[in-house]
Tab-separated table of C-alpha atoms and ligand atoms in Angstrom:
chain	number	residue	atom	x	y	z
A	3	UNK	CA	9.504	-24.967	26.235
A	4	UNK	CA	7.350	-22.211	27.202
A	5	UNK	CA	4.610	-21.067	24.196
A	6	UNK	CA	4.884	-18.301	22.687
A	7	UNK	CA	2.837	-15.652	24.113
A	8	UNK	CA	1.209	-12.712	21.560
A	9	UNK	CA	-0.553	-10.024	21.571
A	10	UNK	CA	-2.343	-8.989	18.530
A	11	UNK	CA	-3.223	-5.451	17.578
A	12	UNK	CA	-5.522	-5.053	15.127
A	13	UNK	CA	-8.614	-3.772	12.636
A	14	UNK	CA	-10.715	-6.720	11.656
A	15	UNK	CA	-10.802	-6.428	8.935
A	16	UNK	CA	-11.492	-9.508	6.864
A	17	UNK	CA	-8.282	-10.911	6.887
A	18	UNK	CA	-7.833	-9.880	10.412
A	19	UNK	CA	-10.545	-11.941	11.145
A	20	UNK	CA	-8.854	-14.919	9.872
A	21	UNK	CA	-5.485	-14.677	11.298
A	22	UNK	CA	-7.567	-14.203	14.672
A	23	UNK	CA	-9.292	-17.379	13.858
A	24	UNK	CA	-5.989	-18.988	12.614
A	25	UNK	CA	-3.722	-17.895	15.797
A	26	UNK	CA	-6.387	-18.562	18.393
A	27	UNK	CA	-6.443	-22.290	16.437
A	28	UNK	CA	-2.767	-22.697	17.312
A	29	UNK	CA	-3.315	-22.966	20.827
A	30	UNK	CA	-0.342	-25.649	21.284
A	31	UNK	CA	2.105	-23.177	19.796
A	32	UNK	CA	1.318	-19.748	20.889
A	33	UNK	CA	-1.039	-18.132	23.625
A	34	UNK	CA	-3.202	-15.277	22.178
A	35	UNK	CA	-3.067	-13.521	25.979
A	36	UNK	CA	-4.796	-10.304	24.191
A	37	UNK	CA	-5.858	-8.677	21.424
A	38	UNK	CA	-6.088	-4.635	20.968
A	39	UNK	CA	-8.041	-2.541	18.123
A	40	UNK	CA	-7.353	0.372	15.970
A	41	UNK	CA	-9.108	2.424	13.465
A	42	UNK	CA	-8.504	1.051	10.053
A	43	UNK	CA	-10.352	-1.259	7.954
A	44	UNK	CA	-13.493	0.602	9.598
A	45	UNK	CA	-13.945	2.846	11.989
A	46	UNK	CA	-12.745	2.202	15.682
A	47	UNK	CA	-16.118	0.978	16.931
A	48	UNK	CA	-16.788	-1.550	14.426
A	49	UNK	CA	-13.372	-2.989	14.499
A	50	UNK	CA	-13.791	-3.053	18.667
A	51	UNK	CA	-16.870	-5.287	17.697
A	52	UNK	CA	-15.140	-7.438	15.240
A	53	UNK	CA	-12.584	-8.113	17.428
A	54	UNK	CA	-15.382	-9.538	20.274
A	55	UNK	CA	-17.143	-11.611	17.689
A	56	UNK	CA	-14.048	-13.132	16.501
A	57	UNK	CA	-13.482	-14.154	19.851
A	58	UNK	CA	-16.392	-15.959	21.033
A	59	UNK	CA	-16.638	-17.477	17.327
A	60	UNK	CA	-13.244	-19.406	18.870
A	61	UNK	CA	-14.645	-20.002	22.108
A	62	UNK	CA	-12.320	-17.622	23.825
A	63	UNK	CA	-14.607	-15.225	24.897
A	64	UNK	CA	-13.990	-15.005	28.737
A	65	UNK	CA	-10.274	-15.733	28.662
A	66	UNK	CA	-8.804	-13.247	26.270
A	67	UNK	CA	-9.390	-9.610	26.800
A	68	UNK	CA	-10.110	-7.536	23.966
A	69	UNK	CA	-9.181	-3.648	24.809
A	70	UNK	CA	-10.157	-0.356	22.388
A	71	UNK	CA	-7.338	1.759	21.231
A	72	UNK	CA	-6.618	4.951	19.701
A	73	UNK	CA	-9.697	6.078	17.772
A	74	UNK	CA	-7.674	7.549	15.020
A	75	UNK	CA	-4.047	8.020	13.207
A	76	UNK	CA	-1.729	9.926	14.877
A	77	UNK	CA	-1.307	13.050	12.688
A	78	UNK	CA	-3.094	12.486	9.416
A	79	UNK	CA	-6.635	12.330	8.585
A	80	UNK	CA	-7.963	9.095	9.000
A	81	UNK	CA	-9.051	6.321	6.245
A	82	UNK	CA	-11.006	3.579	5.982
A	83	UNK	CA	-10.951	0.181	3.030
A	84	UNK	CA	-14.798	0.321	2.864
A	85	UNK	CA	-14.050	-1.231	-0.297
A	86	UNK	CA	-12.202	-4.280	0.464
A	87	UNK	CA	-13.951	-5.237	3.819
A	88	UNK	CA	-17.758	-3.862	3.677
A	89	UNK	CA	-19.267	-1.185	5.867
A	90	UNK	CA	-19.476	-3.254	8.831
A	91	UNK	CA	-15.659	-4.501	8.040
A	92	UNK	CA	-16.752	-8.173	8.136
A	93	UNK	CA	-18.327	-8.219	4.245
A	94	UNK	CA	-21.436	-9.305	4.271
A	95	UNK	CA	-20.764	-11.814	6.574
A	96	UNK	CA	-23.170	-12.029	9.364
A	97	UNK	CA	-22.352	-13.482	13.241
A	98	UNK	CA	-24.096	-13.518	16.107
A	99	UNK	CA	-24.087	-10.126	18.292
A	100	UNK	CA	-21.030	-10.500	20.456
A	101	UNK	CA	-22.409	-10.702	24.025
A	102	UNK	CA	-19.091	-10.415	25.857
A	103	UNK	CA	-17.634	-7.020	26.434
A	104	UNK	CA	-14.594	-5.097	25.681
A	105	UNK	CA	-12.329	-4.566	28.186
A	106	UNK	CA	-12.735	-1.495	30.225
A	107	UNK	CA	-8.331	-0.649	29.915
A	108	UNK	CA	-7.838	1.426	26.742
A	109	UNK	CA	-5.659	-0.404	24.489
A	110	UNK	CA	-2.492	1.341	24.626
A	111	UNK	CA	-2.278	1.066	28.633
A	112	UNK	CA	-2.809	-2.707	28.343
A	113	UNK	CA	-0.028	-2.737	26.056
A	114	UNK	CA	2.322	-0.804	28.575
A	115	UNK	CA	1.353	-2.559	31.572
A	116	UNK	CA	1.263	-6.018	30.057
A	117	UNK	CA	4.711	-5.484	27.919
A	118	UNK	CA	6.402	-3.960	31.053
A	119	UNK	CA	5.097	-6.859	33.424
A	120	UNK	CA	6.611	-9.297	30.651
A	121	UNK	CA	10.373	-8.259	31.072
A	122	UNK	CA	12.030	-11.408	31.831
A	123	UNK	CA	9.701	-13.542	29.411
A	124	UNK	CA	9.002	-10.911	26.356
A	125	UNK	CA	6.226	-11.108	24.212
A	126	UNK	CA	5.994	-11.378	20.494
A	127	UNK	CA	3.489	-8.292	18.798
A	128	UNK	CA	1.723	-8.958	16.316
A	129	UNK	CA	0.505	-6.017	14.062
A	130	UNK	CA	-2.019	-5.966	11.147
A	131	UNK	CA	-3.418	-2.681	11.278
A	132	UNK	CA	-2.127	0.569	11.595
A	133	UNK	CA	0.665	1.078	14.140
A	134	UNK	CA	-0.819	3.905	16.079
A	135	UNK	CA	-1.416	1.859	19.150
A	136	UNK	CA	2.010	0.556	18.815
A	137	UNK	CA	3.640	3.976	18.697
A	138	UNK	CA	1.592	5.449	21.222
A	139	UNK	CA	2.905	2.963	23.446
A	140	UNK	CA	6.439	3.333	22.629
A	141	UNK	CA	6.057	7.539	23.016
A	142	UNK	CA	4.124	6.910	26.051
A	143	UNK	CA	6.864	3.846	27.946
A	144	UNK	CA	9.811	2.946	26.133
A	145	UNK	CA	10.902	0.991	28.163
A	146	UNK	CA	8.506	-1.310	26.790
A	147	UNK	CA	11.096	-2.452	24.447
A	148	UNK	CA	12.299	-4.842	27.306
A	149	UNK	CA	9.041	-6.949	27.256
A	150	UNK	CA	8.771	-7.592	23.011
A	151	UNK	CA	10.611	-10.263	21.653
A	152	UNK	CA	10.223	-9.135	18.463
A	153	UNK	CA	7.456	-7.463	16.243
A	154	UNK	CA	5.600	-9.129	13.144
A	155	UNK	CA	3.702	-6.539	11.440
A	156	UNK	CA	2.178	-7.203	7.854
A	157	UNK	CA	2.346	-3.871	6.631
A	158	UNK	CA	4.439	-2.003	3.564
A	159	UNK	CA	5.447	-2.951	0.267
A	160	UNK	CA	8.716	-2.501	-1.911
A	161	UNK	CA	9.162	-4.075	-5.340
A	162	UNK	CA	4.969	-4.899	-5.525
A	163	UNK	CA	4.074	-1.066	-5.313
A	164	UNK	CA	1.282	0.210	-3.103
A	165	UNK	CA	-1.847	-1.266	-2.833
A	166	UNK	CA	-4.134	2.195	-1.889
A	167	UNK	CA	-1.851	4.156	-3.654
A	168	UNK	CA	1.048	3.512	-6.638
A	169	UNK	CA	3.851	3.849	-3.156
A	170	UNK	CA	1.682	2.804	-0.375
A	171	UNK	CA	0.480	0.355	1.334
A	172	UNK	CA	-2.621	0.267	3.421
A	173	UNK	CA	-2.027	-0.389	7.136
A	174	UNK	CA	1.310	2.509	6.935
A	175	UNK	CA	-0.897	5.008	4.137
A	176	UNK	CA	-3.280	4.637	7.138
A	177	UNK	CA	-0.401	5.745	9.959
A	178	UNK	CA	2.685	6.571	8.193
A	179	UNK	CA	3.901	8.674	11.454
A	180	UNK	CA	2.855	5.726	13.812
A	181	UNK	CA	4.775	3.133	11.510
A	182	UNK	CA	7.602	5.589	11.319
A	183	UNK	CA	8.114	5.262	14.921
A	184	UNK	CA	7.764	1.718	15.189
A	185	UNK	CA	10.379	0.777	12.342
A	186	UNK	CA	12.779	2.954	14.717
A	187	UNK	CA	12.355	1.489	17.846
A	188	UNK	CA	14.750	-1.185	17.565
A	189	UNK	CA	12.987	-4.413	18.528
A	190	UNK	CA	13.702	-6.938	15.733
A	191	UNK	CA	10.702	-7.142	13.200
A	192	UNK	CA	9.455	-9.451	10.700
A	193	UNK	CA	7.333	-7.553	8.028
A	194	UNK	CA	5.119	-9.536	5.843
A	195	UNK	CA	4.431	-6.451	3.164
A	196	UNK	CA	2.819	-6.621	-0.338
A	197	UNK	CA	6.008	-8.166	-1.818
A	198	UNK	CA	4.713	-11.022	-0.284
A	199	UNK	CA	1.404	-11.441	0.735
A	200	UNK	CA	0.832	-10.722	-3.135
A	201	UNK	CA	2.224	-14.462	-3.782
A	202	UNK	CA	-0.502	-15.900	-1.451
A	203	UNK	CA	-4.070	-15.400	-3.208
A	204	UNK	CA	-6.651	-17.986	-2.272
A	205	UNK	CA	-8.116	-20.256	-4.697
A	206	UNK	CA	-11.830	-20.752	-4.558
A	207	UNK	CA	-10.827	-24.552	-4.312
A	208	UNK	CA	-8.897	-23.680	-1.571
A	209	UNK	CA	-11.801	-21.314	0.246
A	210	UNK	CA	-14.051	-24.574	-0.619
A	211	UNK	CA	-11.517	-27.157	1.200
A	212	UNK	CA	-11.525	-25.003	4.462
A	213	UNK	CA	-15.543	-24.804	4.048
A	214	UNK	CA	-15.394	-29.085	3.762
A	215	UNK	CA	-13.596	-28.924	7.655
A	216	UNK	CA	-17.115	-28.446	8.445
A	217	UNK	CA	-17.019	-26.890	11.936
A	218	UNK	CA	-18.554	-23.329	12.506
A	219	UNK	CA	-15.280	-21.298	12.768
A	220	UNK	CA	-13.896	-23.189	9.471
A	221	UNK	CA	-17.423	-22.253	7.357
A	222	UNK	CA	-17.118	-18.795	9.007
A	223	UNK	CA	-13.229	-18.239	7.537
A	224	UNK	CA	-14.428	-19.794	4.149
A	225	UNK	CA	-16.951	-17.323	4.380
A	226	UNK	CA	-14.936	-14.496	5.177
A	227	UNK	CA	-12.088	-15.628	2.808
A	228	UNK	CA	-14.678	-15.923	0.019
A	229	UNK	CA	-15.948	-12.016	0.837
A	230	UNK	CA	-12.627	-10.757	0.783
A	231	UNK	CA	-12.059	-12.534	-2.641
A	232	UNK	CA	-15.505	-10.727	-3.854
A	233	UNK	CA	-14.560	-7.666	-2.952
A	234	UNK	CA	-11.154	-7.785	-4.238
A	235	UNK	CA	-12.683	-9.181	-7.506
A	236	UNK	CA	-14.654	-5.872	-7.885
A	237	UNK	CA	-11.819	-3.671	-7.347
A	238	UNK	CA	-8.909	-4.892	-8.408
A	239	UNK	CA	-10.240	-8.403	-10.788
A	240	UNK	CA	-8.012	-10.907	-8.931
A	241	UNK	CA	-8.539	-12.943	-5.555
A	242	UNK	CA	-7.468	-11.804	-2.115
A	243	UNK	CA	-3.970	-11.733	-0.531
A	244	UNK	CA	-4.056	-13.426	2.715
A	245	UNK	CA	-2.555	-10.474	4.344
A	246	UNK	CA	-3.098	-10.381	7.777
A	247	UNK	CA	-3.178	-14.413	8.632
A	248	UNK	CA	0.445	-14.857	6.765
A	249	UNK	CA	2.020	-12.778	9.841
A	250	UNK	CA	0.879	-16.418	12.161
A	251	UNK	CA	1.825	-18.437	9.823
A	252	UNK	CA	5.194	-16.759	9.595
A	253	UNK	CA	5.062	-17.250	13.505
A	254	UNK	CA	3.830	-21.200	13.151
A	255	UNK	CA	6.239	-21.917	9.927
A	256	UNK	CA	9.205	-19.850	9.743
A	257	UNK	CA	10.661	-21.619	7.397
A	258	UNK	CA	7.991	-21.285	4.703
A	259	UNK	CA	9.860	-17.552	4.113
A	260	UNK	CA	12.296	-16.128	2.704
A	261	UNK	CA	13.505	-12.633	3.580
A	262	UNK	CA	16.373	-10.020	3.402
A	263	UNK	CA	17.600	-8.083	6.744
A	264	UNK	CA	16.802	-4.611	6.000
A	265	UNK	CA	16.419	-0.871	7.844
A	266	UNK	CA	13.015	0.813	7.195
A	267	UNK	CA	12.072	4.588	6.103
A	268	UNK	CA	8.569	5.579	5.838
A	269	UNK	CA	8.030	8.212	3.760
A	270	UNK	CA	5.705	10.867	6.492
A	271	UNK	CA	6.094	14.217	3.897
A	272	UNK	CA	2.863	15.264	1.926
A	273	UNK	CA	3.201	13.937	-1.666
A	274	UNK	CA	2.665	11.631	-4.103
A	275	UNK	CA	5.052	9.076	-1.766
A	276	UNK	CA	3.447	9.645	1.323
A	277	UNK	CA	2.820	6.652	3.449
A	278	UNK	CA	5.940	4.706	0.987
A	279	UNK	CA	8.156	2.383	3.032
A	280	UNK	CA	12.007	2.149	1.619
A	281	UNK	CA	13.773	-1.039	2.795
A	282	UNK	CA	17.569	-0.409	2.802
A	283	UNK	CA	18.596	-3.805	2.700
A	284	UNK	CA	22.030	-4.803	4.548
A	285	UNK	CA	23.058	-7.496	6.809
A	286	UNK	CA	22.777	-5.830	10.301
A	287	UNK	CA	19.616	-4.323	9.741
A	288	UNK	CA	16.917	-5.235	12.376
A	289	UNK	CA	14.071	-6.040	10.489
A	290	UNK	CA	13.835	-9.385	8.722
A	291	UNK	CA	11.542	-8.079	5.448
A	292	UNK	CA	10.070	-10.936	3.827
A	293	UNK	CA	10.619	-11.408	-0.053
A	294	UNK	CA	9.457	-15.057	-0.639
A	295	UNK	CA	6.523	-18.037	0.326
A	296	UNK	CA	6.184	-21.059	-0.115
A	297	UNK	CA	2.070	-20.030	-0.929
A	298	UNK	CA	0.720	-23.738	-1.243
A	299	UNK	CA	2.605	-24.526	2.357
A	300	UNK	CA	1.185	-21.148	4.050
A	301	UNK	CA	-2.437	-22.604	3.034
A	302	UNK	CA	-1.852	-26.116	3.983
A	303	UNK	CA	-0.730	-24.750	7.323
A	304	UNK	CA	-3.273	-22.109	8.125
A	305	UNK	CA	-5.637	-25.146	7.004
A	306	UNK	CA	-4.356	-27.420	9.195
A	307	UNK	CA	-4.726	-24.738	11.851
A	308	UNK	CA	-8.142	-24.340	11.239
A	309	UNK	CA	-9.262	-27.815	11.020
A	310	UNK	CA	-7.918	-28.201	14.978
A	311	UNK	CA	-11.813	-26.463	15.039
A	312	UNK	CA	-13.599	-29.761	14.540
A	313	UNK	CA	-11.540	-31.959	16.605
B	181	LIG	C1	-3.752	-4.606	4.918
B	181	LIG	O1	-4.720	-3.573	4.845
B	181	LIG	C2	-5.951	-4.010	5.338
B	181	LIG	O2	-6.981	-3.632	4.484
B	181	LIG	C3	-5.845	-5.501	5.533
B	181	LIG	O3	-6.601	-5.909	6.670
B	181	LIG	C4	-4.381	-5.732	5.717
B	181	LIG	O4	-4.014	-5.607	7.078
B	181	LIG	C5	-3.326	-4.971	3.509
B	181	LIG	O5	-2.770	-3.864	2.873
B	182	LIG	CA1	-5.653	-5.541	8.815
């Protein structure tokens, strides 16, 4: 059977970092064939860098372009999560300068032209930023639509409440207009939102057992999982979700989730709600909105993932 092929858009982003880590890992199951940025975590620069280190930290840095997208949200103002990822968006963890470059195709073109050249065999999206490269895409080719299997976006919350404010979640707060457009597009979508990433904080036994693998890209992800647990510490006194990686693992282990078939409003008006997504939950709706995890079998897989480092 032919892999899986993704593309992952992005804004490493701590946890970004690690589902990078943990997708590039899974080489037998699904071909990373690019990766695009957006402002988010940080601003569009750094997470363009991020991106690059992450890649050569898994050996992938000639094979798998990396391309810049939009520098900001669609509409609103930007923000950043200074807070929960450190000014350079990797904590304080420190990598080598990433000596391969950035594509020279702007982000949202390589999304057109690779999604239209995949009609036939589609492509799965991955999304753990904000969705303005997405939308921009979709507003720019539509017909797009034909190359995407499906979308898996961690992004939203419903019964958890927001996470940046009481409504909203981060990566749609960040591009409620962008995520708007997205949710409408049709393609079936998986959304790993707060309801459940919140079930999957990491342990510091379980940040120590990926350090133990040993290999460089394992201590880097301990190290990057054990910065994101610091900074979550000071700012909200509890470990970190593993947001961004559970959208590979939902990829790798679909059966470690639960979920509820759902339509999606995002709330774009100015007010306390803005940036909210509303799940109306019925059985033809197109997006598969996760409710449940099995958290100890998401961290025994993304381990197992990781450990492929040392072999
Ligand atoms: C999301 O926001 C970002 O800060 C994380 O990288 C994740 O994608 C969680 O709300
Ligand atoms: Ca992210």
């Amino acid at each position: 059977m032919r892999k899986r092929q993704i593309i992952i858009d992005c804004d490493p982003g701590l946890d970004d970092a690690v589902a990078l880590l943990t997708a590039f890992a899974a080489s037998d199951m699904m071909d990373v064939a690019g990766i695009t940025t957006a402002a988010g975590n940080v601003r569009a620069e750094l997470t363009l860098r991020n991106a690059r280190i992450i890649r050569e930290l898994a050996g992938r840095g000639r094979e798998v372009p990396v391309c810049a997208g939009a520098p900001g949200p669609l509409l609103r103002d930007p923000v950043t999560a200074e807070d929960f990822h450190g000014t350079t968006g990797l904590g304080n963890v420190v990598f080598p300068k990433p000596r391969v470059r950035a594509s020279r195709a702007h982000g949202v073109n390589y999304l057109v032209r690779t999604l239209r050249a995949a009609r036939g065999q589609p492509m799965t999206l991955v999304v753990t930023g904000p969705m303005t490269n997405l939308a921009l895409a979709l507003a720019m080719a539509p017909d797009i639509v034909s190359g995407l299997d499906e979308i898996v976006v961690m992004g939203g919350a419903d019964v958890e409440g927001g996470n940046i404010t009481p409504y909203a979640e981060f990566n749609v707060f960040a591009d409620p207009h962008a995520a708007a457009a997205v949710f409408r597009c049709g393609v079936p979508m998986r959304v790993l939102s707060l309801d459940v990433t919140h079930q999957l904080l990491t342990s510091d036994e379980q940040v120590g057992r990926i350090r133990a693998l040993g290999s460089t890209q394992a201590v880097a992800a301990a190290d990057l999982l054990a910065a994101s647990n610091r900074l979550e510490e000071n700012e909200k006194g509890r470990h970190a979700p593993l947001h961004d990686p559970s959208t590979i693992i939902a990829l790798l282990r679909p059966d470690l989730f639960e979920g509820r078939k759902a339509e999606v409003k995002v709330i774009t008006e100015e007010g306390e709600e803005f940036g909210r997504t509303i799940p109306d939950y019925r059985e033809d709706g197109h997006v598969l909105w996760y409710t449940q995890a099995d958290a100890d079998g998401v961290f025994s897989e993304m381990l197992g993932q990781i450990a492929r480092y040392g072999e």
